[in-house]
Short mmCIF file of C-alpha atoms in Angstrom, two decimals:
data_model
loop_
_atom_site.label_atom_id
_atom_site.label_comp_id
_atom_site.label_asym_id
_atom_site.label_seq_id
_atom_site.Cartn_x
_atom_site.Cartn_y
_atom_site.Cartn_z
CA MET L 18 42.23 -45.49 -18.68
CA MET L 19 39.01 -46.29 -16.88
CA THR L 20 35.71 -45.09 -18.33
CA LEU L 21 32.86 -44.25 -15.84
CA THR L 22 29.66 -45.33 -17.43
CA LEU L 23 26.20 -44.54 -16.05
CA SER L 24 25.69 -48.27 -15.26
CA PHE L 25 28.95 -48.41 -13.32
CA LEU L 26 27.78 -45.11 -11.32
CA ARG L 27 24.45 -46.88 -10.57
CA THR L 28 26.31 -49.86 -9.22
CA ALA L 29 29.20 -48.58 -7.36
CA LEU L 30 27.39 -45.39 -6.04
CA PRO L 31 23.75 -46.63 -4.93
CA ALA L 32 23.30 -43.45 -2.98
CA PHE L 33 23.95 -41.27 -5.94
CA HIS L 34 20.13 -40.71 -7.29
CA PHE L 35 21.02 -39.45 -10.70
CA ASN L 36 18.03 -39.19 -13.02
CA PRO L 37 18.94 -38.88 -16.59
CA SER L 38 15.43 -37.75 -17.45
CA ARG L 39 15.83 -34.67 -15.40
CA TRP L 40 19.12 -33.54 -16.95
CA LYS L 41 18.67 -31.09 -19.93
CA PRO L 42 22.00 -30.33 -21.48
CA ASN L 43 21.01 -27.18 -23.09
CA SER L 44 19.10 -25.79 -20.10
CA GLU L 45 19.86 -23.66 -17.25
CA ASN L 46 21.35 -26.83 -15.54
CA THR L 47 24.45 -26.24 -17.57
CA ALA L 48 24.80 -22.44 -16.83
CA ARG L 49 27.94 -21.81 -15.02
CA ARG L 50 27.64 -20.77 -11.47
CA PRO L 51 29.49 -17.52 -10.30
CA GLU L 52 33.07 -18.56 -9.12
CA LYS L 53 32.59 -16.45 -6.09
CA GLN L 54 29.60 -15.64 -3.78
CA GLY L 55 28.26 -12.35 -4.25
CA GLN L 56 27.33 -10.09 -1.37
CA VAL L 57 25.82 -6.59 -0.60
CA ASP L 58 27.28 -4.06 1.76
CA LEU L 59 24.63 -1.51 2.90
CA VAL L 60 26.74 1.53 3.55
CA GLY L 61 26.14 5.08 4.91
CA ALA L 62 27.88 7.73 2.89
CA GLY L 63 27.53 10.45 5.46
CA PRO L 64 25.56 13.69 5.17
CA GLY L 65 27.65 15.25 2.15
CA ASP L 66 31.28 16.05 3.04
CA PRO L 67 33.32 13.10 1.58
CA ASP L 68 35.58 13.07 4.46
CA LEU L 69 32.75 12.11 6.82
CA ILE L 70 32.37 8.51 5.34
CA THR L 71 33.59 5.96 7.98
CA ARG L 72 36.69 3.94 7.40
CA LYS L 73 34.86 0.89 7.11
CA GLY L 74 32.51 2.34 4.39
CA TRP L 75 35.34 3.40 2.38
CA LYS L 76 36.92 0.08 2.53
CA ALA L 77 33.88 -1.30 1.31
CA LEU L 78 33.80 1.02 -1.65
CA LEU L 79 37.37 0.16 -2.51
CA GLN L 80 36.49 -3.59 -2.59
CA ALA L 81 33.32 -3.08 -4.59
CA ASP L 82 32.63 -4.39 -8.31
CA VAL L 83 29.50 -2.10 -8.41
CA VAL L 84 28.02 0.75 -6.54
CA VAL L 85 24.34 1.34 -6.26
CA TYR L 86 23.92 4.80 -5.20
CA ASP L 87 21.24 7.42 -4.00
CA ALA L 88 20.54 11.05 -4.95
CA LEU L 89 22.01 12.16 -1.61
CA VAL L 90 25.41 10.83 -2.18
CA SER L 91 27.76 13.72 -2.75
CA ASP L 92 29.50 14.05 -6.25
CA ALA L 93 32.70 14.66 -4.38
CA LEU L 94 32.55 11.26 -2.92
CA MET L 95 31.57 9.44 -6.08
CA ALA L 96 34.46 11.15 -7.76
CA GLU L 97 36.96 9.56 -5.44
CA ILE L 98 35.62 5.91 -6.01
CA PRO L 99 38.10 3.83 -8.09
CA ALA L 100 37.39 4.32 -11.92
CA GLN L 101 36.91 0.54 -12.54
CA VAL L 102 34.08 0.35 -10.04
CA GLN L 103 30.57 0.46 -11.90
CA ARG L 104 28.03 2.90 -10.90
CA LEU L 105 24.41 2.57 -11.00
CA TYR L 106 22.23 5.65 -10.03
CA VAL L 107 18.85 4.64 -8.40
CA GLY L 108 18.16 8.14 -6.72
CA LYS L 109 14.73 9.32 -5.62
CA ARG L 110 13.59 12.90 -5.19
CA LYS L 111 10.11 13.84 -4.32
CA GLY L 112 7.98 13.37 -7.55
CA ALA L 113 11.09 12.06 -9.45
CA HIS L 114 12.09 8.52 -8.82
CA SER L 115 14.66 6.80 -11.22
CA ALA L 116 13.73 3.59 -9.87
CA SER L 117 11.09 2.16 -7.40
CA GLN L 118 11.99 0.50 -4.27
CA ALA L 119 11.01 -2.95 -5.61
CA GLU L 120 13.40 -2.28 -8.60
CA ILE L 121 16.13 -1.52 -6.44
CA CYS L 122 15.73 -4.68 -4.30
CA GLN L 123 15.68 -6.71 -7.43
CA LEU L 124 18.79 -5.08 -8.82
CA LEU L 125 20.68 -5.65 -5.67
CA VAL L 126 19.58 -9.43 -5.68
CA GLU L 127 20.56 -9.92 -9.41
CA LEU L 128 23.80 -8.33 -8.94
CA ALA L 129 24.85 -10.50 -5.96
CA GLN L 130 23.51 -13.56 -7.92
CA GLN L 131 26.08 -12.85 -10.62
CA GLY L 132 28.79 -13.08 -7.86
CA LYS L 133 29.36 -9.42 -7.57
CA ARG L 134 30.58 -7.48 -4.37
CA VAL L 135 27.83 -4.77 -4.39
CA VAL L 136 27.83 -1.55 -2.23
CA ARG L 137 24.44 0.04 -1.81
CA LEU L 138 25.50 3.51 -0.91
CA LYS L 139 22.94 5.61 0.83
CA GLY L 140 23.30 9.33 1.93
CA GLY L 141 23.60 9.88 5.67
CA ASP L 142 23.06 6.84 7.81
CA PRO L 143 21.08 3.98 6.09
CA LEU L 144 19.75 3.10 9.51
CA VAL L 145 17.90 6.36 9.79
CA PHE L 146 14.90 6.73 7.33
CA GLY L 147 16.93 4.80 4.71
CA ARG L 148 14.43 2.34 3.59
CA LEU L 149 16.60 -0.33 4.86
CA THR L 150 14.00 -3.00 5.77
CA GLU L 151 12.85 -3.53 2.37
CA GLU L 152 16.34 -4.14 0.97
CA MET L 153 17.30 -6.40 3.99
CA ASP L 154 14.26 -8.45 3.56
CA ALA L 155 14.78 -9.01 -0.19
CA LEU L 156 18.41 -10.10 0.34
CA ARG L 157 17.47 -12.58 3.27
CA GLN L 158 14.81 -13.90 1.01
CA HIS L 159 17.15 -14.97 -1.65
CA CYS L 160 19.98 -16.03 0.88
CA ILE L 161 22.34 -13.35 -0.10
CA PRO L 162 24.81 -12.43 2.53
CA PHE L 163 25.18 -8.69 3.51
CA THR L 164 26.67 -6.17 6.03
CA LEU L 165 25.43 -3.02 7.40
CA VAL L 166 27.83 -0.11 7.73
CA PRO L 167 26.26 2.84 9.56
CA GLY L 168 27.10 6.54 8.66
CA ILE L 169 26.99 9.94 10.17
CA THR L 170 23.38 10.99 9.94
CA ALA L 171 22.40 14.42 8.57
CA ALA L 172 21.27 15.60 12.00
CA ALA L 173 24.78 15.05 13.45
CA GLY L 174 26.76 16.38 10.46
CA CYS L 175 24.63 19.46 10.29
CA ALA L 176 24.90 20.22 13.90
CA ALA L 177 28.73 19.68 13.83
CA SER L 178 29.25 21.81 10.89
CA CYS L 179 27.16 24.67 12.46
CA LYS L 180 28.90 23.99 15.79
CA ILE L 181 26.04 23.48 17.96
CA PRO L 182 25.11 20.43 20.02
CA LEU L 183 22.06 18.36 19.58
CA THR L 184 21.33 17.65 23.24
CA GLU L 185 22.17 19.54 26.36
CA ARG L 186 21.93 18.38 29.90
CA GLU L 187 20.01 21.40 31.13
CA LYS L 188 17.91 22.55 28.28
CA ALA L 189 17.43 19.69 25.72
CA PRO L 190 18.16 16.25 27.33
CA ARG L 191 15.90 14.67 24.59
CA LEU L 192 16.37 14.46 20.85
CA ARG L 193 13.78 13.20 18.29
CA LEU L 194 14.56 12.68 14.56
CA ILE L 195 11.31 13.08 12.52
CA THR L 196 10.59 12.39 8.88
CA ALA L 197 8.09 15.03 7.75
CA HIS L 198 7.44 13.19 4.55
CA SER L 199 5.79 9.81 4.91
CA CYS L 200 4.69 7.44 2.00
CA ASP L 201 1.64 6.43 3.63
CA ASP L 202 0.66 10.01 4.95
CA ARG L 203 0.91 8.78 8.64
CA PRO L 204 -0.22 11.71 11.01
CA ILE L 205 2.22 13.25 13.15
CA ASP L 206 1.39 13.80 16.94
CA TRP L 207 2.11 17.31 17.06
CA ALA L 208 1.06 17.58 20.77
CA ASP L 209 3.73 15.04 21.67
CA LEU L 210 6.33 17.05 19.75
CA ALA L 211 5.55 20.40 21.20
CA ARG L 212 7.90 20.15 24.21
CA THR L 213 10.47 22.69 25.49
CA ASP L 214 13.01 20.24 26.74
CA GLU L 215 14.16 18.51 23.50
CA THR L 216 15.56 19.02 20.22
CA LEU L 217 13.53 18.27 17.16
CA VAL L 218 15.19 17.49 13.83
CA PHE L 219 13.02 17.34 10.81
CA TYR L 220 14.14 15.43 7.82
CA MET L 221 12.71 16.05 4.25
CA GLY L 222 10.68 18.79 5.86
CA LEU L 223 11.03 21.74 3.57
CA SER L 224 7.80 21.33 1.84
CA MET L 225 6.07 20.84 5.15
CA ALA L 226 7.61 23.85 6.79
CA ASP L 227 4.32 25.74 6.98
CA SER L 228 2.65 22.77 8.76
CA ILE L 229 5.61 22.35 11.17
CA SER L 230 5.42 26.00 12.16
CA THR L 231 1.73 26.13 12.54
CA GLU L 232 1.07 22.81 14.37
CA LEU L 233 3.93 23.36 16.86
CA GLN L 234 2.62 26.80 17.85
CA CYS L 235 -0.85 25.65 17.88
CA HIS L 236 0.15 22.86 20.54
CA GLY L 237 2.09 25.19 22.69
CA LEU L 238 5.49 26.24 21.52
CA PRO L 239 6.02 30.03 21.27
CA ALA L 240 6.32 31.89 18.11
CA ASP L 241 10.03 33.05 19.05
CA TRP L 242 11.03 29.43 19.47
CA PRO L 243 14.65 28.92 17.88
CA VAL L 244 15.03 27.39 14.58
CA LEU L 245 17.92 26.64 12.41
CA LEU L 246 17.59 25.87 8.69
CA VAL L 247 20.60 24.03 7.09
CA GLU L 248 20.53 23.52 3.31
CA ARG L 249 23.12 21.02 1.85
CA GLY L 250 24.66 20.38 5.25
CA THR L 251 28.31 19.70 5.27
CA HIS L 252 28.86 20.43 1.63
CA GLU L 253 31.16 23.29 0.58
CA ASP L 254 28.06 25.36 -0.41
CA GLN L 255 26.18 24.71 2.89
CA ARG L 256 23.91 27.51 3.93
CA ALA L 257 22.54 28.04 7.45
CA VAL L 258 19.71 30.35 8.28
CA ARG L 259 18.73 31.19 11.88
CA ALA L 260 14.85 31.68 12.30
CA GLU L 261 12.15 31.45 14.62
CA LEU L 262 9.12 29.21 14.55
CA GLY L 263 6.78 32.14 13.63
CA SER L 264 9.07 33.31 10.93
CA MET L 265 10.24 30.03 9.56
CA THR L 266 8.15 29.90 6.46
CA ARG L 267 9.03 33.53 5.49
CA MET L 268 12.86 32.87 5.88
CA ILE L 269 12.80 29.90 3.80
CA GLN L 270 10.88 31.76 1.14
CA ASP L 271 13.29 34.92 1.59
CA ASN L 272 16.55 32.86 1.35
CA ASP L 273 15.11 30.80 -1.44
CA LEU L 274 16.24 27.62 0.46
CA GLN L 275 16.12 24.31 -1.53
CA THR L 276 16.15 20.63 -0.72
CA PRO L 277 17.76 19.01 1.05
CA THR L 278 17.42 21.30 4.06
CA LEU L 279 17.36 20.19 7.74
CA ILE L 280 15.08 21.85 10.09
CA LEU L 281 16.49 21.87 13.76
CA VAL L 282 14.11 23.11 16.40
CA GLY L 283 14.85 23.78 20.00
CA ARG L 284 16.94 25.79 22.45
CA VAL L 285 20.30 24.21 21.37
CA VAL L 286 19.90 26.46 18.32
CA GLU L 287 20.70 29.41 20.70
CA HIS L 288 24.45 28.30 20.35
CA TYR L 289 24.57 28.99 16.72
CA ASP L 290 26.82 32.00 15.69
CA ALA L 291 25.45 33.82 12.88
CA ASN L 292 29.06 34.93 12.04
CA LEU L 293 29.86 31.32 11.41
CA GLY L 294 29.09 31.28 7.76
CA ALA L 295 31.78 34.08 7.03
CA GLU L 296 34.23 32.03 9.40
CA GLN L 297 33.73 29.02 7.22
CA LEU L 298 34.09 30.76 4.05
CA LEU L 299 37.52 32.28 5.10
CA GLU L 300 38.66 29.01 6.23
CA SER L 301 37.79 27.52 2.86
CA LEU L 302 39.50 30.32 1.04
CA MET L 303 42.64 29.70 3.00
CA GLU L 304 42.65 26.10 2.55
CA GLU L 305 42.55 26.72 -1.33
CA GLN L 306 45.52 29.00 -1.17
CA ARG L 307 47.69 26.45 0.59
#
């Protein structure tokens, strides 16, 4: 049997620049590397109804070792994920964050570096107000491969469940998605938003409802301009309340609407049928009896 000594290696392999002084047998040099390369899939869970996750998103969940998920991901969807998949909750509500964005980024990096297949599961579409840039930057910085799987955003999900369009050729050829809550208190250009030829959809807008109503009226929209308030859109307990710009704040209070509630403003709301709630309840009861 041939024994390879250090002197032999130096003679036979001059290009092999091995430095014994740098090798520390008990240091991190001996730590076993993961047998497989970890990766992160940034996946949109959809607006609430578990059936609205995309096929690609569901495949990613089935292949995951661990799911890092947000507050807006529905319990119904989480219940369908295979039991062996680890679940880590990092949800953020206004004034109540279980983890900072920096901590979430670090968690994704560390899990992937352990060789895990990670799904970062976000409510709605992660490409729309999903704090996606920070997480992509962290993964790129550490050379961790990742994929983006878009989801159905809340605006589309709520409009579909209420059976209204988001755009209309004659009345609303324009659509704008606005986040009413900004971490840096960036001002909103209300004059630019107060148009009669577009649909406005306010995300995270419940606490700003009074300002939305006041500012849009001050900048030209009439008090009777159509508004639709959708609480927990696409969930089984969804509630939709038809209002007008001038009465919006009162309708929120009278109906005790809670977050998450989407605010849709514009003439497309005229297509909403107030009897739809009873129709959906009947359909749900019939489904349970089958």
